[in-house]
mmCIF file of C-alpha atoms and ligand atoms in Angstrom:
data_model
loop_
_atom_site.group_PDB
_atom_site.id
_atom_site.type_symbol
_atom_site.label_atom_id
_atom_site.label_comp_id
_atom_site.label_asym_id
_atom_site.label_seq_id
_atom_site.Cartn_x
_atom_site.Cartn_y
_atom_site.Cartn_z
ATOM 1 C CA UNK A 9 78.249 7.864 86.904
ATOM 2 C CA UNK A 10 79.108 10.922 84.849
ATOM 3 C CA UNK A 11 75.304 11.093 83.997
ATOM 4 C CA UNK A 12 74.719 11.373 87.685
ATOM 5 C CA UNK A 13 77.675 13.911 88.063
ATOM 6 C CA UNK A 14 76.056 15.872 85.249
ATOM 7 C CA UNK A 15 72.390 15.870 86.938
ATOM 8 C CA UNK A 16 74.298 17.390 90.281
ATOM 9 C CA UNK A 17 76.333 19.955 88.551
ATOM 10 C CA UNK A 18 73.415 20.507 86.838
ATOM 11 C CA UNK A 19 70.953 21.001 90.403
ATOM 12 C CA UNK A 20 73.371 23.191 91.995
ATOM 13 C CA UNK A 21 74.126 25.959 88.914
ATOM 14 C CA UNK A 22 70.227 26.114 89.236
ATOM 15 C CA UNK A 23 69.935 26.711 92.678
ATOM 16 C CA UNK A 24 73.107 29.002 92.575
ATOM 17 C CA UNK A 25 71.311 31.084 89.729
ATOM 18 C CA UNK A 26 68.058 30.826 91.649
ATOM 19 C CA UNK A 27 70.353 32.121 94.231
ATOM 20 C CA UNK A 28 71.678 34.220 92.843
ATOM 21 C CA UNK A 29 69.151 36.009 90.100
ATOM 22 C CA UNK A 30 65.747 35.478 92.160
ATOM 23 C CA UNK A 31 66.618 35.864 96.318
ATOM 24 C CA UNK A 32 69.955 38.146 95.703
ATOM 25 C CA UNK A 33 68.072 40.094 93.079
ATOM 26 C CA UNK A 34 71.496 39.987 90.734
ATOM 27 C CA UNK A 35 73.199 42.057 93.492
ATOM 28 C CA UNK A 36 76.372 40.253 93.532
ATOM 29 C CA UNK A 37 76.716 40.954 89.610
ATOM 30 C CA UNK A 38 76.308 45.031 89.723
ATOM 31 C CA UNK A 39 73.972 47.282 89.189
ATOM 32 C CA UNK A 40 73.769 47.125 85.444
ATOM 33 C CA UNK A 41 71.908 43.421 86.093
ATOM 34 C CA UNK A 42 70.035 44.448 89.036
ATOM 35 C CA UNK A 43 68.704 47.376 86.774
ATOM 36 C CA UNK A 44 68.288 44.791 83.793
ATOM 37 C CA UNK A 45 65.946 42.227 86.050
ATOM 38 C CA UNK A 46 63.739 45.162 87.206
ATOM 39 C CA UNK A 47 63.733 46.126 83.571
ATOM 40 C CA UNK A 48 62.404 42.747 82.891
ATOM 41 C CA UNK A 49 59.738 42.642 85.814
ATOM 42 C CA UNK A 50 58.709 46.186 85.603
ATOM 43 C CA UNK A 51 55.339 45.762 84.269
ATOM 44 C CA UNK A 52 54.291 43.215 87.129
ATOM 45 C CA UNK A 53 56.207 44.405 89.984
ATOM 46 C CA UNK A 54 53.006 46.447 91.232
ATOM 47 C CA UNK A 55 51.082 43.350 90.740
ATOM 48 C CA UNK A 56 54.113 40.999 92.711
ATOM 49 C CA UNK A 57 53.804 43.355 95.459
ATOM 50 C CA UNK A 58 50.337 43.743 96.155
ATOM 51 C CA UNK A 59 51.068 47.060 98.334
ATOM 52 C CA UNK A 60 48.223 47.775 100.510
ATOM 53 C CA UNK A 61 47.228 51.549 99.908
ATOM 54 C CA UNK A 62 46.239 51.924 103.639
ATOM 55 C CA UNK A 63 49.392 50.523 105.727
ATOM 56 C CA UNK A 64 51.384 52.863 103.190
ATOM 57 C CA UNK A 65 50.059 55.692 104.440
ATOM 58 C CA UNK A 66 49.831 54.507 107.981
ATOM 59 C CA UNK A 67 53.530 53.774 108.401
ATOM 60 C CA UNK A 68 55.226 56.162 105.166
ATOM 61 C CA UNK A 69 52.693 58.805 104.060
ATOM 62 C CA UNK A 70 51.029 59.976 107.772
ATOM 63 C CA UNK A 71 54.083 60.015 109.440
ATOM 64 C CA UNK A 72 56.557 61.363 107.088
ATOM 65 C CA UNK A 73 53.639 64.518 106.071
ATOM 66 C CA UNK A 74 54.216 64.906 109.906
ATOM 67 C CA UNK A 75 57.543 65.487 109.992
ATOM 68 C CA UNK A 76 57.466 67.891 107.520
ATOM 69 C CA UNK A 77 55.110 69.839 108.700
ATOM 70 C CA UNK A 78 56.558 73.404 109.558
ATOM 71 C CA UNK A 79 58.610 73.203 106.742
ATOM 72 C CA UNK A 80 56.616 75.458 103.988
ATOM 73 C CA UNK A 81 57.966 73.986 100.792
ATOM 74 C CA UNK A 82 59.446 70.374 101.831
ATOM 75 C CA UNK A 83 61.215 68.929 99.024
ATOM 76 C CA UNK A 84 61.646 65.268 99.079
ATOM 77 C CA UNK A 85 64.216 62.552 97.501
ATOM 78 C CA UNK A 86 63.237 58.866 97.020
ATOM 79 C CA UNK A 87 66.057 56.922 96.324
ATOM 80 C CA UNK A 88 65.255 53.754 94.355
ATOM 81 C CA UNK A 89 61.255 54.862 94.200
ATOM 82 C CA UNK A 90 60.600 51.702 91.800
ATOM 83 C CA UNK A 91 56.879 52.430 90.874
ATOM 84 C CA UNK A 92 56.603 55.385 93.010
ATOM 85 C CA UNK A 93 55.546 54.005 96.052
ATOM 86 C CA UNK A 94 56.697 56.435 98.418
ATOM 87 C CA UNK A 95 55.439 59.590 96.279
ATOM 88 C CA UNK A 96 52.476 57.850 95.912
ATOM 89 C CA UNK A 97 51.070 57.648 99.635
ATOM 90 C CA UNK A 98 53.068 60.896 100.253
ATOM 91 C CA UNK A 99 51.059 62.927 97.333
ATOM 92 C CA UNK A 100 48.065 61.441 99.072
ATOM 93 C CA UNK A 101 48.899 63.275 102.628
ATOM 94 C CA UNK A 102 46.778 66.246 102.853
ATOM 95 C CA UNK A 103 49.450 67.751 105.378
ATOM 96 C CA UNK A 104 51.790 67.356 102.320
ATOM 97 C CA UNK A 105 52.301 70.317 100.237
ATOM 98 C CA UNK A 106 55.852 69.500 98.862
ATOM 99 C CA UNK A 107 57.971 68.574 95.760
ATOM 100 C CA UNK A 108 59.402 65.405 95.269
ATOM 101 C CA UNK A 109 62.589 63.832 93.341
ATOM 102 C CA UNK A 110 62.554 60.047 92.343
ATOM 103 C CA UNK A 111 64.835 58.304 91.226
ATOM 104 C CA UNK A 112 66.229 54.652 89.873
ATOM 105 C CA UNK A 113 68.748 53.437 88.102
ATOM 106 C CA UNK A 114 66.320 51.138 86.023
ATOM 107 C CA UNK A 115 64.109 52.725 83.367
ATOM 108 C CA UNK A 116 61.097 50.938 83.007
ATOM 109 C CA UNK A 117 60.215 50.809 86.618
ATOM 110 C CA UNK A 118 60.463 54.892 86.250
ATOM 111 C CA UNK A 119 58.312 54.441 82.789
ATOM 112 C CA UNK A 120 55.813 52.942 85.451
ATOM 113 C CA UNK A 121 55.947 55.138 88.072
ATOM 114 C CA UNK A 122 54.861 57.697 85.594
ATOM 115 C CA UNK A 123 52.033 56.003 85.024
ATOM 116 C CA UNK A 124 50.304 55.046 88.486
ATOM 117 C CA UNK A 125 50.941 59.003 89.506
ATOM 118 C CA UNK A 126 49.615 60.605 86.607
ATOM 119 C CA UNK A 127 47.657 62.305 89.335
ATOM 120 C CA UNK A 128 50.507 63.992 90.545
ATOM 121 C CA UNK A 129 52.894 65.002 87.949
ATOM 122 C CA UNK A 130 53.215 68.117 89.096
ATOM 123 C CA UNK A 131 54.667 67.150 91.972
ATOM 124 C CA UNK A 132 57.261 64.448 91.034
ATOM 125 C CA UNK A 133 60.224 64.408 88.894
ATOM 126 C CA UNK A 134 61.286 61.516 87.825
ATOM 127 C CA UNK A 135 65.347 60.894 87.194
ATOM 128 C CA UNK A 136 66.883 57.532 85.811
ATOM 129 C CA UNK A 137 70.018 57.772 87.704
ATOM 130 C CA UNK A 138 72.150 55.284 90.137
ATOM 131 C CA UNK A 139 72.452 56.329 93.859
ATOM 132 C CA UNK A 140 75.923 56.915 93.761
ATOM 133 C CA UNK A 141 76.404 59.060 92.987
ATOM 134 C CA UNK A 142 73.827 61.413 93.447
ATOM 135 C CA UNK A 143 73.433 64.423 91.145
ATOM 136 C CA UNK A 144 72.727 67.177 93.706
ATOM 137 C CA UNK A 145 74.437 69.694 95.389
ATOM 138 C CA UNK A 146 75.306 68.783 99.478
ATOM 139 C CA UNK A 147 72.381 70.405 101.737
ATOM 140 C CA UNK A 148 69.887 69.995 98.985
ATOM 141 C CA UNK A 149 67.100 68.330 100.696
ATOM 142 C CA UNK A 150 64.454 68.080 103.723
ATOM 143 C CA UNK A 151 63.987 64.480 103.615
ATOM 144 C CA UNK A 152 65.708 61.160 101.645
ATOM 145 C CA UNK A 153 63.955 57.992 101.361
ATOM 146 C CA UNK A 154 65.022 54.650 100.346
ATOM 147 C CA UNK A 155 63.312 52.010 100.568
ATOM 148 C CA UNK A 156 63.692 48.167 100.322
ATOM 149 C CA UNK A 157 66.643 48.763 98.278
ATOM 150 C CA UNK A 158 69.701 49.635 99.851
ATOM 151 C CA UNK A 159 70.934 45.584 99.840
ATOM 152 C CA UNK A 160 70.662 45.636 96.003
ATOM 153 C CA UNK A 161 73.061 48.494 95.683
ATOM 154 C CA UNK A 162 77.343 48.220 95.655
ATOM 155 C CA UNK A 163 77.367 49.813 98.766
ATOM 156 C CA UNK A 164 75.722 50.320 101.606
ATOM 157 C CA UNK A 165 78.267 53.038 103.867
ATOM 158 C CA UNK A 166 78.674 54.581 100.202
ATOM 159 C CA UNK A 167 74.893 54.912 99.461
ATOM 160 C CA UNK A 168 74.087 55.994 102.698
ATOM 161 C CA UNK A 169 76.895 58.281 102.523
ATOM 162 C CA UNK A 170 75.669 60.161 99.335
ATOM 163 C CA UNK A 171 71.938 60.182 101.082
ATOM 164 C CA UNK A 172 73.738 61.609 104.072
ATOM 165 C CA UNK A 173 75.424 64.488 101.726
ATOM 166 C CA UNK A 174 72.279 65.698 99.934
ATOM 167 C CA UNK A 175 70.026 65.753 103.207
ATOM 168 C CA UNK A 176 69.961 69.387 104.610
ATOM 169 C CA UNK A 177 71.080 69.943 108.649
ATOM 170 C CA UNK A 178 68.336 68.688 110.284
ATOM 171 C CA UNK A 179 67.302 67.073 107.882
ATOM 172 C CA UNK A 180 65.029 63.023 108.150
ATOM 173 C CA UNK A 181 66.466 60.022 106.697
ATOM 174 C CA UNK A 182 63.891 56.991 106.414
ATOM 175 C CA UNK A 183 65.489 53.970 104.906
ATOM 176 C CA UNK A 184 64.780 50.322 105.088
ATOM 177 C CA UNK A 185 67.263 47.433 106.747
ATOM 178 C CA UNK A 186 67.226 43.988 105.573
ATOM 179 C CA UNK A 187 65.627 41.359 108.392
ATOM 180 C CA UNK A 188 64.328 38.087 107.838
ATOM 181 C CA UNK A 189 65.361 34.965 106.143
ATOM 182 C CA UNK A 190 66.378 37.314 103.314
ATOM 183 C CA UNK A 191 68.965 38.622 105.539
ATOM 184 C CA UNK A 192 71.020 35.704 105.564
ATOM 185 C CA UNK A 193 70.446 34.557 102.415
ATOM 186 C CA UNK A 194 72.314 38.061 101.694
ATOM 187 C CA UNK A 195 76.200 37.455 103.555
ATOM 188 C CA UNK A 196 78.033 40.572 102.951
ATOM 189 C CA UNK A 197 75.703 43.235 101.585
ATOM 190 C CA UNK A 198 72.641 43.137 104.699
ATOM 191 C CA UNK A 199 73.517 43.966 108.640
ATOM 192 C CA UNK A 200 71.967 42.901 112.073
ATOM 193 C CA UNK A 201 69.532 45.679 113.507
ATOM 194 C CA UNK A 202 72.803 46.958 115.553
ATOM 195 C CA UNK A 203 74.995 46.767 113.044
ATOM 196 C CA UNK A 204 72.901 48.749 110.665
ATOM 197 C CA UNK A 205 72.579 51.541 113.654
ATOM 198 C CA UNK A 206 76.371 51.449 114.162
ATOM 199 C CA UNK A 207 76.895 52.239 110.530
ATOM 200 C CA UNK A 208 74.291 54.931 110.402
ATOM 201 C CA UNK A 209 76.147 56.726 113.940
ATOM 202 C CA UNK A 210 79.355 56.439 112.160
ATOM 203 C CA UNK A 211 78.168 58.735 109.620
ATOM 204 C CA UNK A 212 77.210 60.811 112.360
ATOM 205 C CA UNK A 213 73.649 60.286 112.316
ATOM 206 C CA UNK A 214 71.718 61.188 115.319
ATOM 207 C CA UNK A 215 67.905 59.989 116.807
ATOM 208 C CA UNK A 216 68.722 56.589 115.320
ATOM 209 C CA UNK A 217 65.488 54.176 115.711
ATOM 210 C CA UNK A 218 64.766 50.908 114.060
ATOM 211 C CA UNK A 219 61.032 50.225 113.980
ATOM 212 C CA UNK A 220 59.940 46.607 113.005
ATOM 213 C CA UNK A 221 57.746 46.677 109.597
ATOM 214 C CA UNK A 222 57.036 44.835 107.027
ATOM 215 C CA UNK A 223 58.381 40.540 107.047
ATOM 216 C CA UNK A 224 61.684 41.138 105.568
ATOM 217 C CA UNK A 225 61.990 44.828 106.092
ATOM 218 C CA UNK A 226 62.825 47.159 109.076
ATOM 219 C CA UNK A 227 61.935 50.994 108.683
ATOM 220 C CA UNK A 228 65.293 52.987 109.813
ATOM 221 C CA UNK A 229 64.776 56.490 110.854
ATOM 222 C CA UNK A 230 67.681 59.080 111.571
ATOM 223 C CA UNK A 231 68.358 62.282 111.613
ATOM 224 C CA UNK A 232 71.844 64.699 109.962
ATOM 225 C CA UNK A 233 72.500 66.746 113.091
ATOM 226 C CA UNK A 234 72.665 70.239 112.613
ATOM 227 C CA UNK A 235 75.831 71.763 113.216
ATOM 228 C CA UNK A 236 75.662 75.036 111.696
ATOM 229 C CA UNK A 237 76.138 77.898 113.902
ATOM 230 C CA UNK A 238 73.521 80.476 113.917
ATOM 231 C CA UNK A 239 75.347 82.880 111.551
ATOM 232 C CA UNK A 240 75.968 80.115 108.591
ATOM 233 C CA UNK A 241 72.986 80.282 106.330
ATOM 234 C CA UNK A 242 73.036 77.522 103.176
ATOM 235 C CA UNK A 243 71.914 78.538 99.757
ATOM 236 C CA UNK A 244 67.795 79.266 100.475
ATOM 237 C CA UNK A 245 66.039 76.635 98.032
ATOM 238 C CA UNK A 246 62.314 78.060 98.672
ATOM 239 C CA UNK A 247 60.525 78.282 95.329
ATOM 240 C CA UNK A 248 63.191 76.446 93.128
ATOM 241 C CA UNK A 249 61.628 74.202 90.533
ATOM 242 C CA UNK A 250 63.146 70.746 90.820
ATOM 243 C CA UNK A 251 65.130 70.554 87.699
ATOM 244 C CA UNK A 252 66.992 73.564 89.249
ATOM 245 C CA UNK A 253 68.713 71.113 91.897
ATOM 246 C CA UNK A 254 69.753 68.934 89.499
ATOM 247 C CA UNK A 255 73.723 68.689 88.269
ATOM 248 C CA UNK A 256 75.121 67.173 85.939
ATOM 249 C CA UNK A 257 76.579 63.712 87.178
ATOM 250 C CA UNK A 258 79.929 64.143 85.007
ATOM 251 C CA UNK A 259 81.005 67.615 86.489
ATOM 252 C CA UNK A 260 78.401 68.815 89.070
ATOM 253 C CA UNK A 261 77.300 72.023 87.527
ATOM 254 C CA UNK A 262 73.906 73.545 86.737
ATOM 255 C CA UNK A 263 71.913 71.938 83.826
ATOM 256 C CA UNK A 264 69.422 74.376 81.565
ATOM 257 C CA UNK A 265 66.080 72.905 80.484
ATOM 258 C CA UNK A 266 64.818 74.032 77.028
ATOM 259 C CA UNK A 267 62.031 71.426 75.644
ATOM 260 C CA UNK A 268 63.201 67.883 75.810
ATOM 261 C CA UNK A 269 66.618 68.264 76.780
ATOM 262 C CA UNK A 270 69.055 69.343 79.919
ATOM 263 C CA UNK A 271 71.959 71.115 79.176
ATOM 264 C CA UNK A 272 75.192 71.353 81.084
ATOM 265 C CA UNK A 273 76.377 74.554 81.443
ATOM 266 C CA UNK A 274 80.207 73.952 82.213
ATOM 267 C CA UNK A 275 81.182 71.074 80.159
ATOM 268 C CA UNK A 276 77.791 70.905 77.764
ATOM 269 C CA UNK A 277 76.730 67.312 77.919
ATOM 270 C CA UNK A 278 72.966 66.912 77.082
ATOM 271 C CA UNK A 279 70.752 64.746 78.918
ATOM 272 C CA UNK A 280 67.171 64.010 77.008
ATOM 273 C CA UNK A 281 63.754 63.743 78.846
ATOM 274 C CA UNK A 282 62.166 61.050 77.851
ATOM 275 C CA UNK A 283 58.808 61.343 76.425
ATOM 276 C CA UNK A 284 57.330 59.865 79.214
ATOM 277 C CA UNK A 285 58.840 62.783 81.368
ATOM 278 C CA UNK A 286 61.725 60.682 82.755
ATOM 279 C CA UNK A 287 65.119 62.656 82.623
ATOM 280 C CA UNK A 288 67.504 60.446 81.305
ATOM 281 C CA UNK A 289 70.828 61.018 83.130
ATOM 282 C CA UNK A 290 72.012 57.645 82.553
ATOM 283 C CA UNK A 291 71.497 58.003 78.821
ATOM 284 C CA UNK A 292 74.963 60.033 78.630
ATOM 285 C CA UNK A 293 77.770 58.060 80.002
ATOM 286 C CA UNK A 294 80.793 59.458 81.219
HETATM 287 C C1 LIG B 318 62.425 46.270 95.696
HETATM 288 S S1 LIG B 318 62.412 47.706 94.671
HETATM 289 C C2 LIG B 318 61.836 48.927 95.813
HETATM 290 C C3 LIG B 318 61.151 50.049 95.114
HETATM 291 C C4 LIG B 318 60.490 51.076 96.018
HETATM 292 N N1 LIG B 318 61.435 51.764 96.856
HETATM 293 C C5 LIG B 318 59.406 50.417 96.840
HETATM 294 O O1 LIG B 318 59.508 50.384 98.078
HETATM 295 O O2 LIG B 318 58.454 49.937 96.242
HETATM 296 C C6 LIG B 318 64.124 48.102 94.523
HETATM 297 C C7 LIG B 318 64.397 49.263 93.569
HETATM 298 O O3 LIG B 318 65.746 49.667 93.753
HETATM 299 C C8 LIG B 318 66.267 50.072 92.505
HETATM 300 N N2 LIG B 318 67.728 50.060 92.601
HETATM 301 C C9 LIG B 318 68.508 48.997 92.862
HETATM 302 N N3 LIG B 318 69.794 49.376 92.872
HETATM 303 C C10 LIG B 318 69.823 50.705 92.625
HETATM 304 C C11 LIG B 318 70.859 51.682 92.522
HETATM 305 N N4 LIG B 318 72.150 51.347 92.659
HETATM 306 N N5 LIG B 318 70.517 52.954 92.290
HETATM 307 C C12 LIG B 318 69.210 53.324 92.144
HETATM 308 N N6 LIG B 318 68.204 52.436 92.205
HETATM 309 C C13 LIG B 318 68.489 51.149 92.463
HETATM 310 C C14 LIG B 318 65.690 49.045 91.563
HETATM 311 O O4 LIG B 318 65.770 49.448 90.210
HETATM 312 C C15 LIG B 318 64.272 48.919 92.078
HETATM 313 O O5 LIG B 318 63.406 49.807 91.445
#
């Protein structure tokens, strides 16, 4: 009998870690040990994934280029960019002529990313950094992306709410909602397609539409309304290198670059740049 009892206990802590570690992707624990299982699968994720090159571009890089268009020096954030998925098929748009920020809060997937868009290095800047909070000023940019990853994070109304912050008036937000058997598998951190909309106009998002994509994934688009009345101008950005929109996480003021390291200017922390050119926010802890 306790043999038996033994073999049961013994079933259901491994279906609870399966659970738990595997479906839920360590969400329930934090983000330290959602970071620390991408750390340990960063090397295959491209090859777990098997992202097709051409649906990419159909449904992220085409229509996303699109919406930029107009805009003469779009700069981008990608939230959670793993491997650099979204800068990847963006890069690739012709109609694209913009900068991009991604970032993660684990660093080997960003050690990857650097390597499948060696192509474009110009154009990306990679930041190991959590989503909340985000190091950038409010207004900052012309389009946030997050992808496939808001579920994972400690909150969804606060993540979105710091995506919200840094997108300029007017500005797109394209992120992904949970659908699926993963959905339920997920109490507590995923929402219905109505739900997720409801949350989205309660931060006063605007244009909401949910467009069905990938098995487990819905593609959320929205727009931040503009409010600002013709004679309030923000700060223009045009021309600024990306490392010039970033602040430091601990106080929020300007960092200076000089070789491999960011410098705060108010309170002095430095953040290094890794050699791979990640910039290592999450280094310095606060
Ligand atoms: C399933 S992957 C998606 C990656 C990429 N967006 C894509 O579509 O391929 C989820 C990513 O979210 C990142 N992530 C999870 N929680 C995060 C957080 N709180 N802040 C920043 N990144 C996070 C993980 O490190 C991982 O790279």
């Amino acid at each position: 009998m306790p043999l038996l009892l033994l073999l049961v206990i013994v079933i259901l802590s491994a279906l609870f870690l399966y659970w738990q570690l595997v479906v839920a992707e360590g969400a329930y624990f934090g983000k330290g040990v959602v970071a620390w299982l991408y750390n340990l699968v960063a090397q295959r994720y491209n090859r777990i994934k098997q992202y097709d090159a051409e649906d990419d571009a159909r449904f992220l890089g085409a229509p996303l280029a699109l919406s930029l268009q107009g805009i003469s020096q779009p700069i981008v954030l990608d939230v959670a960019t793993g491997t650099s998925r979204l800068p990847l098929t963006l890069c690739r748009q012709p109609l694209f002529h913009g900068q991009i920020i991604a970032l993660d809060n684990a660093r080997r997937m960003l050690h990857e990313a650097t390597q499948y868009v060696q192509t474009y290095r110009d154009r990306v800047t990679w930041v190991w950094q959590p989503a909340v909070p985000l190091p950038f000023d409010d207004h900052t940019f012309d389009l946030v992306t997050c992808l496939e990853a808001l579920e994972f994070m400690p909150s969804t109304p606060a993540a979105l709410g710091e995506f919200i912050r840094v997108l300029k008036p007017g500005g797109l937000l394209l992120v992904t909602n949970r659908t699926g058997s993963g959905r339920r598998l997920m109490p507590g951190k995923t929402y219905r397609q109505e739900q997720f909309e409801a949350l989205l106009q309660s931060l006063q998002q605007t244009d909401i539409t949910t467009q069905v994509w990938q098995v487990d994934y819905d593609l959320v688009w929205s727009l931040k309304p503009d409010t600002r009345k013709t004679c309030e101008v923000f700060g223009d950005l045009t021309g600024l290198a990306p490392i010039d929109l970033l602040r430091c996480p601990a106080c929020r003021a300007q960092l200076d670059g000089a070789g491999d390291t960011l410098t705060c200017r108010s309170c002095g922390r430095r953040y290094p740049i890794g050699r791979d050119g990640v910039i290592e926010l999450l280094a310095v802890r606060h």
